[in-house]
Tab-separated table of C-alpha atoms in Angstrom:
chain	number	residue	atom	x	y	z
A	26	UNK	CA	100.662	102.350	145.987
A	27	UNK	CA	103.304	104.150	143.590
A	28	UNK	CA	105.075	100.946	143.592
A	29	UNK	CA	101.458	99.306	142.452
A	30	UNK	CA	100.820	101.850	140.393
A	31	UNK	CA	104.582	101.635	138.636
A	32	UNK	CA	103.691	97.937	138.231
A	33	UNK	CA	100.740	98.350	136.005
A	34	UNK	CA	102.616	100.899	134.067
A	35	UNK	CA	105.477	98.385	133.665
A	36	UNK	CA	102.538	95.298	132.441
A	37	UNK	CA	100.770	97.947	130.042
A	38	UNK	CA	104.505	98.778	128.318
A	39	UNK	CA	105.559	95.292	128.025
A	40	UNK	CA	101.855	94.315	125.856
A	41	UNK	CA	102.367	97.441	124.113
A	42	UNK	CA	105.668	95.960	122.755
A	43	UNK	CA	103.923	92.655	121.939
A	44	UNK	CA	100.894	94.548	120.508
A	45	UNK	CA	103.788	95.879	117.789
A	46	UNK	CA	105.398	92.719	117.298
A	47	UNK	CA	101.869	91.785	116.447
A	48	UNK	CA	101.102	94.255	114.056
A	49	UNK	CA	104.377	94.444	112.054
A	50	UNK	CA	103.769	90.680	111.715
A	51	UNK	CA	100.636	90.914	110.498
A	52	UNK	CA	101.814	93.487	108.075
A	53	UNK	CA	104.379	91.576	107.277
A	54	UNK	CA	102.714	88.893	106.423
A	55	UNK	CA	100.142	90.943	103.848
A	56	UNK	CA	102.420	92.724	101.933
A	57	UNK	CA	105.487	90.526	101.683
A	58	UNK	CA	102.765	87.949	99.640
A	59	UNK	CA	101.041	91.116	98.020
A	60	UNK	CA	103.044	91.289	94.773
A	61	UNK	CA	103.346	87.735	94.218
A	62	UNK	CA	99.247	87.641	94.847
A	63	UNK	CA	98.663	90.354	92.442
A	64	UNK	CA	100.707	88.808	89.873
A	65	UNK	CA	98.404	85.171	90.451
A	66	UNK	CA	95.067	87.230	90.096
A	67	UNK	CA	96.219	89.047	87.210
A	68	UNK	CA	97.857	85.580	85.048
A	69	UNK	CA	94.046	84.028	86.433
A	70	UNK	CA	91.669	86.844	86.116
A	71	UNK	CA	92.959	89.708	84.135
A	72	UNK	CA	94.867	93.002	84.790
A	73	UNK	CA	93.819	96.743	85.028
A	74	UNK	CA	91.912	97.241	81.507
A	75	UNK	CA	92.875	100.446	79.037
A	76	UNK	CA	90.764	100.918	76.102
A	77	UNK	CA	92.006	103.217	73.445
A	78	UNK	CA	90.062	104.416	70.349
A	79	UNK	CA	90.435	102.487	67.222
A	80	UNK	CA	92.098	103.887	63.971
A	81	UNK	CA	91.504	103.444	60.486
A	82	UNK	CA	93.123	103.791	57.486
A	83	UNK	CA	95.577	102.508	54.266
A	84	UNK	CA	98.757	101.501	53.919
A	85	UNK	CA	100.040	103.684	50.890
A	86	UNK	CA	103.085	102.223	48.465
A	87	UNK	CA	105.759	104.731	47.397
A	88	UNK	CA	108.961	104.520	45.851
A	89	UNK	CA	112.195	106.659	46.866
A	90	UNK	CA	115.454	106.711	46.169
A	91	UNK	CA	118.054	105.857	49.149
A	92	UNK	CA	122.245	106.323	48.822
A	93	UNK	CA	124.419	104.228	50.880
A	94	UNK	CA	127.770	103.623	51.060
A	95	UNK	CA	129.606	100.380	49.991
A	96	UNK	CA	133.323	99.698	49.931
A	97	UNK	CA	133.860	103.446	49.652
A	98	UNK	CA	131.180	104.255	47.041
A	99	UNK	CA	127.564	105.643	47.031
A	100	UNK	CA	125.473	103.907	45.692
A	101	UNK	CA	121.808	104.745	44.889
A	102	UNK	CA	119.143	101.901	45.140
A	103	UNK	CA	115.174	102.631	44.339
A	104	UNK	CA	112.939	101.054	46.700
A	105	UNK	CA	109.450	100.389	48.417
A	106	UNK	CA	108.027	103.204	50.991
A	107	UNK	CA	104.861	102.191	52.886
A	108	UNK	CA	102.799	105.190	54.662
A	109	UNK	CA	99.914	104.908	56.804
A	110	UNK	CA	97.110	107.166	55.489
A	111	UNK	CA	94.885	107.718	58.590
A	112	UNK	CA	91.068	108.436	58.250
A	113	UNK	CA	89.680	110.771	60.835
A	114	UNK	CA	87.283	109.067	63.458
A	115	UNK	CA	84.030	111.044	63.188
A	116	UNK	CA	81.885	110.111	66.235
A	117	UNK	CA	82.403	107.413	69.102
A	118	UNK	CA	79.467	105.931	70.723
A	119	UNK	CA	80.623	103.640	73.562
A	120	UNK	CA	79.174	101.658	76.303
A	121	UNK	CA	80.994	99.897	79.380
A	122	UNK	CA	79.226	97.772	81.990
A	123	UNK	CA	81.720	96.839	84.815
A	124	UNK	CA	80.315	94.137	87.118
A	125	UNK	CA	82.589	94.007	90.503
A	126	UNK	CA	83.600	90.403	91.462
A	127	UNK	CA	85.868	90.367	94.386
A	128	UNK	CA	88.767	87.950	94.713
A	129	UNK	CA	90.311	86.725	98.161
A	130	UNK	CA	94.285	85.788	98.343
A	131	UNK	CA	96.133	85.555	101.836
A	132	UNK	CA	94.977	88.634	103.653
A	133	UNK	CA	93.776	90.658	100.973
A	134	UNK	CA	90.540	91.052	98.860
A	135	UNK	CA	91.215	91.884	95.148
A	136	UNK	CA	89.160	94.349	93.021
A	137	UNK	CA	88.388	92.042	89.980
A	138	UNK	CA	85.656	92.657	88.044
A	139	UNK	CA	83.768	91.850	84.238
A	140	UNK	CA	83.472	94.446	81.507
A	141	UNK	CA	81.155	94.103	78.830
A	142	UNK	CA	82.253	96.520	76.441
A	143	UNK	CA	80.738	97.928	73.103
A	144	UNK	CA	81.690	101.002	70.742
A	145	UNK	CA	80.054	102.185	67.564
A	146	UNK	CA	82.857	104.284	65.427
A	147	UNK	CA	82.291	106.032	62.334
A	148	UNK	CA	85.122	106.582	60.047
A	149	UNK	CA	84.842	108.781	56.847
A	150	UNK	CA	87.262	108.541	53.179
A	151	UNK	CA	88.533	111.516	52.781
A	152	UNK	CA	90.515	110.362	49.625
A	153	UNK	CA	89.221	110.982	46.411
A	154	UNK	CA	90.026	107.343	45.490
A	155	UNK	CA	88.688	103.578	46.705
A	156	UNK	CA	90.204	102.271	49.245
A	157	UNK	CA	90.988	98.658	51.213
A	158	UNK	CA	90.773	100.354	54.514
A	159	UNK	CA	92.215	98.595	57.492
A	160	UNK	CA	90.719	99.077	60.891
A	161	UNK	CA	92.466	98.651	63.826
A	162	UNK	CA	91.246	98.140	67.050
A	163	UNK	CA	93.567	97.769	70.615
A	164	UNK	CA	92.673	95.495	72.616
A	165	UNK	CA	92.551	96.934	76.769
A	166	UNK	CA	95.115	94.640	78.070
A	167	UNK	CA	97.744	91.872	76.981
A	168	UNK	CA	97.368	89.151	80.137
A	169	UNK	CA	92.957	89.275	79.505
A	170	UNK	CA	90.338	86.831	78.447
A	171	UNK	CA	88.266	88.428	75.477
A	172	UNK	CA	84.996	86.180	74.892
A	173	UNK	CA	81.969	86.870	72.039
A	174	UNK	CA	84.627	88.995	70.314
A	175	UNK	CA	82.424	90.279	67.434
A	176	UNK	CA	83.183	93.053	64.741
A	177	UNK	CA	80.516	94.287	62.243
A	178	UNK	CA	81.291	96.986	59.587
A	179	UNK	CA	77.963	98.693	58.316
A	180	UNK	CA	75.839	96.116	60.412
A	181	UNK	CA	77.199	93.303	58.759
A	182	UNK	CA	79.449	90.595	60.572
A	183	UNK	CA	82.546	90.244	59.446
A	184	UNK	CA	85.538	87.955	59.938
A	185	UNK	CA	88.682	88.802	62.771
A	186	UNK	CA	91.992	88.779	62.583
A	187	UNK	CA	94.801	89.322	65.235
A	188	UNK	CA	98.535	90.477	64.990
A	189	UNK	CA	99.128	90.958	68.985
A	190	UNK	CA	97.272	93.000	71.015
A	191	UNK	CA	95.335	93.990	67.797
A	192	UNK	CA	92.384	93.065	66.330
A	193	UNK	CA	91.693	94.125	62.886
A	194	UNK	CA	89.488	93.812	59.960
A	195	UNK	CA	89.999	94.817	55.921
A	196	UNK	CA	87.020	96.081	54.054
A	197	UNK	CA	86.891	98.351	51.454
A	198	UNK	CA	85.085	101.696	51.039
A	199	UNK	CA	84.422	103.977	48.264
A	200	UNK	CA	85.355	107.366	47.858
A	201	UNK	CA	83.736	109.910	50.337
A	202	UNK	CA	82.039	106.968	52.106
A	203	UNK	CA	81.336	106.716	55.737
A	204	UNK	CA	81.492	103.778	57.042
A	205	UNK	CA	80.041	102.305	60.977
A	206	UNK	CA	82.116	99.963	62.349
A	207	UNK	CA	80.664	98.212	65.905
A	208	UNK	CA	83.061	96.395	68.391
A	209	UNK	CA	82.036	94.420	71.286
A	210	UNK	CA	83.400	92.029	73.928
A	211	UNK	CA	83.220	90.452	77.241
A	212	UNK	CA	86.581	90.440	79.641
A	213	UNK	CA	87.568	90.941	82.852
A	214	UNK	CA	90.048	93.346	84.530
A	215	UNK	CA	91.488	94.221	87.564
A	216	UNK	CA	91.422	97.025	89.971
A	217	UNK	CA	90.327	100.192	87.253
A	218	UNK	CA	89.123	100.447	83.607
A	219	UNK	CA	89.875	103.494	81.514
A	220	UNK	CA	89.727	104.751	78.159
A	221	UNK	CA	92.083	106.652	76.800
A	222	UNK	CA	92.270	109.024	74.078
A	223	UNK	CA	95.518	109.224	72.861
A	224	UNK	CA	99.263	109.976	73.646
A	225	UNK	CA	99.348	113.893	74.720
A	226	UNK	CA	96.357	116.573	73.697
A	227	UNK	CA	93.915	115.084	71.770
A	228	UNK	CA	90.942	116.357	69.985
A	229	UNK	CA	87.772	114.017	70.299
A	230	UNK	CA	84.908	114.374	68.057
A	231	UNK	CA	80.961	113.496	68.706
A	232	UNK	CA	82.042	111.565	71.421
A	233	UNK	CA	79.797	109.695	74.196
A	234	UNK	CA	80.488	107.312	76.822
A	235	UNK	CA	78.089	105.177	79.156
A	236	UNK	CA	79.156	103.364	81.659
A	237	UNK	CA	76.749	101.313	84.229
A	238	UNK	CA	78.562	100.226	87.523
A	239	UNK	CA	76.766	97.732	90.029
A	240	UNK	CA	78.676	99.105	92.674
A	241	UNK	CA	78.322	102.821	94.481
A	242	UNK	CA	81.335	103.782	95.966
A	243	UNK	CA	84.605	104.300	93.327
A	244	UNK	CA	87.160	107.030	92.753
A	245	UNK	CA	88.235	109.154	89.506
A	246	UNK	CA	91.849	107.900	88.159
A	247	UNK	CA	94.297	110.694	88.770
A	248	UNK	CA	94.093	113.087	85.487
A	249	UNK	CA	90.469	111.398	84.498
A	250	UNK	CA	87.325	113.814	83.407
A	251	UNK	CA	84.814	113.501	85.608
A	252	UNK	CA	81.472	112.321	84.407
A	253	UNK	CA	79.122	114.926	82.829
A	254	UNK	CA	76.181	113.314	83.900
A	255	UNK	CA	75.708	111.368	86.942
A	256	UNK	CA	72.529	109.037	87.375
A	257	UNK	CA	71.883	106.396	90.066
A	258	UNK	CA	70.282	103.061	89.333
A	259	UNK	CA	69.844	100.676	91.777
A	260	UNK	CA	72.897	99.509	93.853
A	261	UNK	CA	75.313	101.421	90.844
A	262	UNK	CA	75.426	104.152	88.413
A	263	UNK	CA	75.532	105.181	85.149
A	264	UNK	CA	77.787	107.498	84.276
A	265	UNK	CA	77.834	109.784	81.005
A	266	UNK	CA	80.666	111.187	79.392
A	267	UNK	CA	79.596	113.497	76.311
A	268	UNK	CA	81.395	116.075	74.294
A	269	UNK	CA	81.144	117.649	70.873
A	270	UNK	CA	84.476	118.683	70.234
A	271	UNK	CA	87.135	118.166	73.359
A	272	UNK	CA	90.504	119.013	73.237
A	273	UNK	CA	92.262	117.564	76.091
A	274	UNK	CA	95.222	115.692	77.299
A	275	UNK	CA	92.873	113.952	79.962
A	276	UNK	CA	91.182	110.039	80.360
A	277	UNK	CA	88.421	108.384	81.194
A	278	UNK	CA	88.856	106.198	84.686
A	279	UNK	CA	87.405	104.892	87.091
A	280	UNK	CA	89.133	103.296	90.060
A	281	UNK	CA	86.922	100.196	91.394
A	282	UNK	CA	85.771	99.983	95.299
A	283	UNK	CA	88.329	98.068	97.252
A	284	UNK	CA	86.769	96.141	100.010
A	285	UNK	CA	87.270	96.100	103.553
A	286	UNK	CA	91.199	94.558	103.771
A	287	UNK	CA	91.267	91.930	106.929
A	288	UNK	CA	95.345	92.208	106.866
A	289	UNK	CA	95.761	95.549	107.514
A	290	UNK	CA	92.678	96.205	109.482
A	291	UNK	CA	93.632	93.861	112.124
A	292	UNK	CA	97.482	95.242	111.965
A	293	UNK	CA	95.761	98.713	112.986
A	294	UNK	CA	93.651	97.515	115.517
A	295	UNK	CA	96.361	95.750	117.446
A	296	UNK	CA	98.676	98.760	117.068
A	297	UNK	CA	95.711	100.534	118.297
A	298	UNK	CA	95.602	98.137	121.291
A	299	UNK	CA	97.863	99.651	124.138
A	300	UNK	CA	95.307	102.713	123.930
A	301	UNK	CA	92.210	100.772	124.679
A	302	UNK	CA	93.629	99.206	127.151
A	303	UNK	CA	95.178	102.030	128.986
A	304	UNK	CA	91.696	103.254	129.130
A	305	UNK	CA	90.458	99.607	130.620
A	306	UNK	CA	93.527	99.979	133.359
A	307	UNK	CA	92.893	103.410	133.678
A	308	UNK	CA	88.683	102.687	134.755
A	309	UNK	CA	89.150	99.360	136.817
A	310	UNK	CA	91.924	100.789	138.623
A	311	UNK	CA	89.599	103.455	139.637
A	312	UNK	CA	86.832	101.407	140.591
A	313	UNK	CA	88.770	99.205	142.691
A	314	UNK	CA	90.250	102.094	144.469
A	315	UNK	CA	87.108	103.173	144.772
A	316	UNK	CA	85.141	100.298	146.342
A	317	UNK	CA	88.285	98.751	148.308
A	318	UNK	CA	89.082	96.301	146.224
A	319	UNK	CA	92.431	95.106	146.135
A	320	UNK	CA	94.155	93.779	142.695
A	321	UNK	CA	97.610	92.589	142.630
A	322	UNK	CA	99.582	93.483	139.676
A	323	UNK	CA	99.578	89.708	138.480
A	324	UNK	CA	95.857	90.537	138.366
A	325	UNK	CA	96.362	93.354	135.677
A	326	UNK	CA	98.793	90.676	133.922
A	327	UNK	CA	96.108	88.070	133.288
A	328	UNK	CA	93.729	91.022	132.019
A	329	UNK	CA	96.109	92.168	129.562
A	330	UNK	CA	96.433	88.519	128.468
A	331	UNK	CA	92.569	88.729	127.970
A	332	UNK	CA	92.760	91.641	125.883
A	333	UNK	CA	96.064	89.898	123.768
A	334	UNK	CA	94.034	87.156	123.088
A	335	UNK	CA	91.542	88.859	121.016
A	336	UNK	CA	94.038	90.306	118.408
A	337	UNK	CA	96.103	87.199	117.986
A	338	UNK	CA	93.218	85.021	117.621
A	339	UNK	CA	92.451	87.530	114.878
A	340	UNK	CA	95.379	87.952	113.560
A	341	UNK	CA	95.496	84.360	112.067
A	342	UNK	CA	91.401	83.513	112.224
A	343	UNK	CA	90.653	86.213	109.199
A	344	UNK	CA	93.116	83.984	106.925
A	345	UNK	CA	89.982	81.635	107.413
A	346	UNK	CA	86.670	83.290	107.722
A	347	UNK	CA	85.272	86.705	107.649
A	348	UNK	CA	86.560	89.706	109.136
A	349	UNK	CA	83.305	90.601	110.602
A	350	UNK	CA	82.737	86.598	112.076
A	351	UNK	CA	86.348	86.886	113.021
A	352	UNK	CA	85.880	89.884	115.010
A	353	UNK	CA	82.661	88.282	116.595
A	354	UNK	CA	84.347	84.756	117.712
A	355	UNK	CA	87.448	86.908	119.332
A	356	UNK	CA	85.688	89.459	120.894
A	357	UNK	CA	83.316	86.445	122.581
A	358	UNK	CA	87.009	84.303	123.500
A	359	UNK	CA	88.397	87.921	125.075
A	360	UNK	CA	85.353	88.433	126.843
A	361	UNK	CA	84.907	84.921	128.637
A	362	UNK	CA	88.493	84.630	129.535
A	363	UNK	CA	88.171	87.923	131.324
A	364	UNK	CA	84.825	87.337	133.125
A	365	UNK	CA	84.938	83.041	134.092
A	366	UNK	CA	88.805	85.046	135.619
A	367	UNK	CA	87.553	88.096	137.622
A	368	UNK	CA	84.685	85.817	138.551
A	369	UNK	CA	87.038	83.783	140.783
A	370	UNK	CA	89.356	86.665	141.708
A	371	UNK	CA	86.543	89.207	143.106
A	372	UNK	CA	83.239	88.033	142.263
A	373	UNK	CA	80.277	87.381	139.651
A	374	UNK	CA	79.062	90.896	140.113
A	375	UNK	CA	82.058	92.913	139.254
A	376	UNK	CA	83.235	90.754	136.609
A	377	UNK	CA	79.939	90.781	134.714
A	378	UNK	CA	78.824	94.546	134.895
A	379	UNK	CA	82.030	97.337	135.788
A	380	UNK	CA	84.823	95.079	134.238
A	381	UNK	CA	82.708	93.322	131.007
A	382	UNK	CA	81.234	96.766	130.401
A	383	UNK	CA	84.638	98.559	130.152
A	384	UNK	CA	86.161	95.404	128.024
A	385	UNK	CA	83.059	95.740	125.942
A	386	UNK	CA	83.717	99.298	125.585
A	387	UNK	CA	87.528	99.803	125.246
A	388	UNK	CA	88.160	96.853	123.116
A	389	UNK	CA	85.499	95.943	121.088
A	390	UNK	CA	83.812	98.887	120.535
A	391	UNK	CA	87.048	100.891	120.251
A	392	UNK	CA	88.449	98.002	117.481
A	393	UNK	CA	85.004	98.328	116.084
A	394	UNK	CA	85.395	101.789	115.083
A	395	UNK	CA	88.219	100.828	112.806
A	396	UNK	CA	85.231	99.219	110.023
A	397	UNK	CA	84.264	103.010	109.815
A	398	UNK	CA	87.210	104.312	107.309
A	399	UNK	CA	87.454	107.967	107.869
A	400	UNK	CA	85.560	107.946	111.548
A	401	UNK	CA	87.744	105.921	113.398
A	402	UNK	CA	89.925	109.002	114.943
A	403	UNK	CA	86.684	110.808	115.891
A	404	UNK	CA	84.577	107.708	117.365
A	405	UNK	CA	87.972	106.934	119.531
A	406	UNK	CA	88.161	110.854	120.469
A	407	UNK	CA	84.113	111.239	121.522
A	408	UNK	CA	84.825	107.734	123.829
A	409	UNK	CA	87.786	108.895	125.452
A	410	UNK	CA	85.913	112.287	126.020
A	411	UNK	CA	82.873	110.590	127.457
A	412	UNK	CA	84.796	108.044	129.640
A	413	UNK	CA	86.711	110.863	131.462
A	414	UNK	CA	83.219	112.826	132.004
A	415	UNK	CA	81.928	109.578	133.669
A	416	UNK	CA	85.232	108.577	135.624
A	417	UNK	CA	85.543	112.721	137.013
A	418	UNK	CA	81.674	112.488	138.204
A	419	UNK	CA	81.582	109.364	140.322
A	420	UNK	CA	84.956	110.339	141.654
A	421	UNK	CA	83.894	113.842	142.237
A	422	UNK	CA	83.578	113.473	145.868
A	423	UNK	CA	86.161	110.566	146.777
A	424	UNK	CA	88.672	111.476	148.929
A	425	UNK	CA	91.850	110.562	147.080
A	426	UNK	CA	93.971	110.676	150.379
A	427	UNK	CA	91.989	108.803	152.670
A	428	UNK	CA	91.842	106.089	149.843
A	429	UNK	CA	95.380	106.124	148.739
A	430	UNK	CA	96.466	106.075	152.645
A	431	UNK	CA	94.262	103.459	153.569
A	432	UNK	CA	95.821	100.963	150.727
């Protein structure tokens, strides 16, 4: 018996190694690609948008005198000095709708999504003379797609030009004026969208920000406000960021739902493996003790082949279909290996209910639990908690000796 017994243990050490060949392989095979991927979705789709307020202001032409030296002599030369008068942004009124669009390379789903953006800025001259004021307005990201680009000062359109990753417009404005500029565009980013105040503390005036998700689940970027108003509508939110007169060094950000990742889930569920199926080892090897049946070690072998074959079919199935119609075609393959085998070995009855039961329990259920991020420690605890309640109550009253001396 010990040397049966040492057997198993031998078979169950020998998977586990495979099991983490598996895994690192599968890892492997995610992240080696995951840069390179990243870097395709981001040249195709877009990258992770920042938005920063616009500016406004004019260019102002000075003269100065500058001294260098030539062959030993100062010299003193009168030139051009250009300053950039800033006018102070009175109010923001912004709006973002981000619409989540998932994208699929190798192993990994991609958090792409579309922004429709649109900000109504008021700017005021200060100076007590007319001005050509220039406003600029920074674009989110350099590597984007910007569509129905539109700019209207004082609610009429006017014409757009671009010097980089700046759009700006020339208009004048009279002394004391106020003047409304509205932006607005369609683009799409990757992975978060922010807005950003500024470089350091900032002071924000009359400043609001809406932004409608149609998606539930997302996350604040580190050293982001959190929303002062919180509103659900439908399958999303909207989201409300108001102040009157902030003073912070903070952003705006959200960071967008990832989805469930096929990669690395099955890489965790077939480092997970040994466990599920030291339980299955662990209950048939009781039974059979139990009821007098006797399973050579080559037995256990072919049942730990069953239990392989479900996370290497996996392992290169999710590249082509869903993780969820992945995980039902393997867990049907591991399931009728194990069965149409036993079958032949000890019998239809067997197979079918004590050994399909505890595959259906310790592997699929057990893998299962790894869809629930967060839960999958507990759900694995509460099994292994109520497998050895059953196993110590139907053993309650074997005697161990008689059965281990009778093999």
């Amino acid at each position: 018996m010990l040397k049966r017994i040492a057997a198993i243990a031998f078979i169950l050490c020998c998977t586990s190694i495979a099991w983490a060949i598996l895994g690192t392989t599968i890892f492997s095979r995610t992240y080696s690609s995951d840069t390179q991927l990243k870097g395709s979705i981001a040249s195709s789709w877009g990258s992770p948008q920042e938005q920063v307020p616009p500016s406004a202001g004019y260019t102002e032409l000075s003269q100065e005198n500058a001294t260098a030296g030539e062959n030993a002599v100062n010299v003193t030369r009168r030139g051009d000095k250009q300053k950039w008068v800033p006018f102070p942004l009175e109010s923001s009124r912004v709006n973002a709708n981000l619409n989540i669009d998932y994208r699929k390379k190798g192993l990994l789903w991609y958090s792409t999504y579309h922004v429709n953006f649109s900000g109504t800025y008021r700017f005021k001259n200060f100076d007590g003379a007319a001005r050509d004021v220039t406003f600029l307005f920074h674009l989110p990201a350099d590597h984007a797609v910007y569509d129905v680009l539109r700019f209207a000062v004082n609610g009429t359109l006017v014409a757009v030009q671009n010097a980089k990753s700046e759009a700006f417009v020339v208009f004048p404005m009279k002394a004391g004026e106020t003047a409304t500029v509205e932006v607005a565009y369609n683009s799409q980013g990757l992975d978060k969208w922010s807005y950003d105040f500024g470089d350091g503390v900032t002071a924000v005036r009359d400043f609001e920000l809406r932004a409608h998700t149609n998606f539930q689940d997302f996350n604040l970027l580190d050293n982001a406000l959190s929303p002062t108003k919180e509103t659900r509508d439908g399958n999303g939110w909207d989201l409300d960021w108001k102040y009157d007169n902030l003073v912070s060094g903070y952003r705006i950000g959200l960071q967008l739902p990832q989805k469930l990742q096929p990669g690395p889930l099955a890489g965790r569920i077939s480092y997970f493996a040994p466990v599920s199926l030291l339980f299955f080892f662990f209950v048939i090897f009781v039974l059979t003790t139990m009821q007098g049946i006797d399973l050579h070690p080559m037995n256990y072998f072919f049942m730990a082949c069953a239990f392989f074959s479900f996370h290497l079919l996996m392992a290169y199935l999710v590249d082509h279909v869903s993780i969820h119609l992945a995980f039902i075609i393997c867990s049907a393959v591991s399931v009728f290996l194990l069965i149409s085998y036993l079958r032949l070995v000890i019998g239809m009855k067997f197979a079918a209910l004590e050994a399909g039961l505890a595959q259906f329990v310790y592997l699929i259920l057990f893998s299962y639990a790894f869809f629930f991020d967060g839960y999958t420690g507990l759900s694995i605890t509460i099994g292994a908690i109520l497998t050895l309640f059953v196993i110590m109550q139907i053993t309650a009253r074997v005697q161990w000796a008689q059965k281990f001396a009778a093999r």
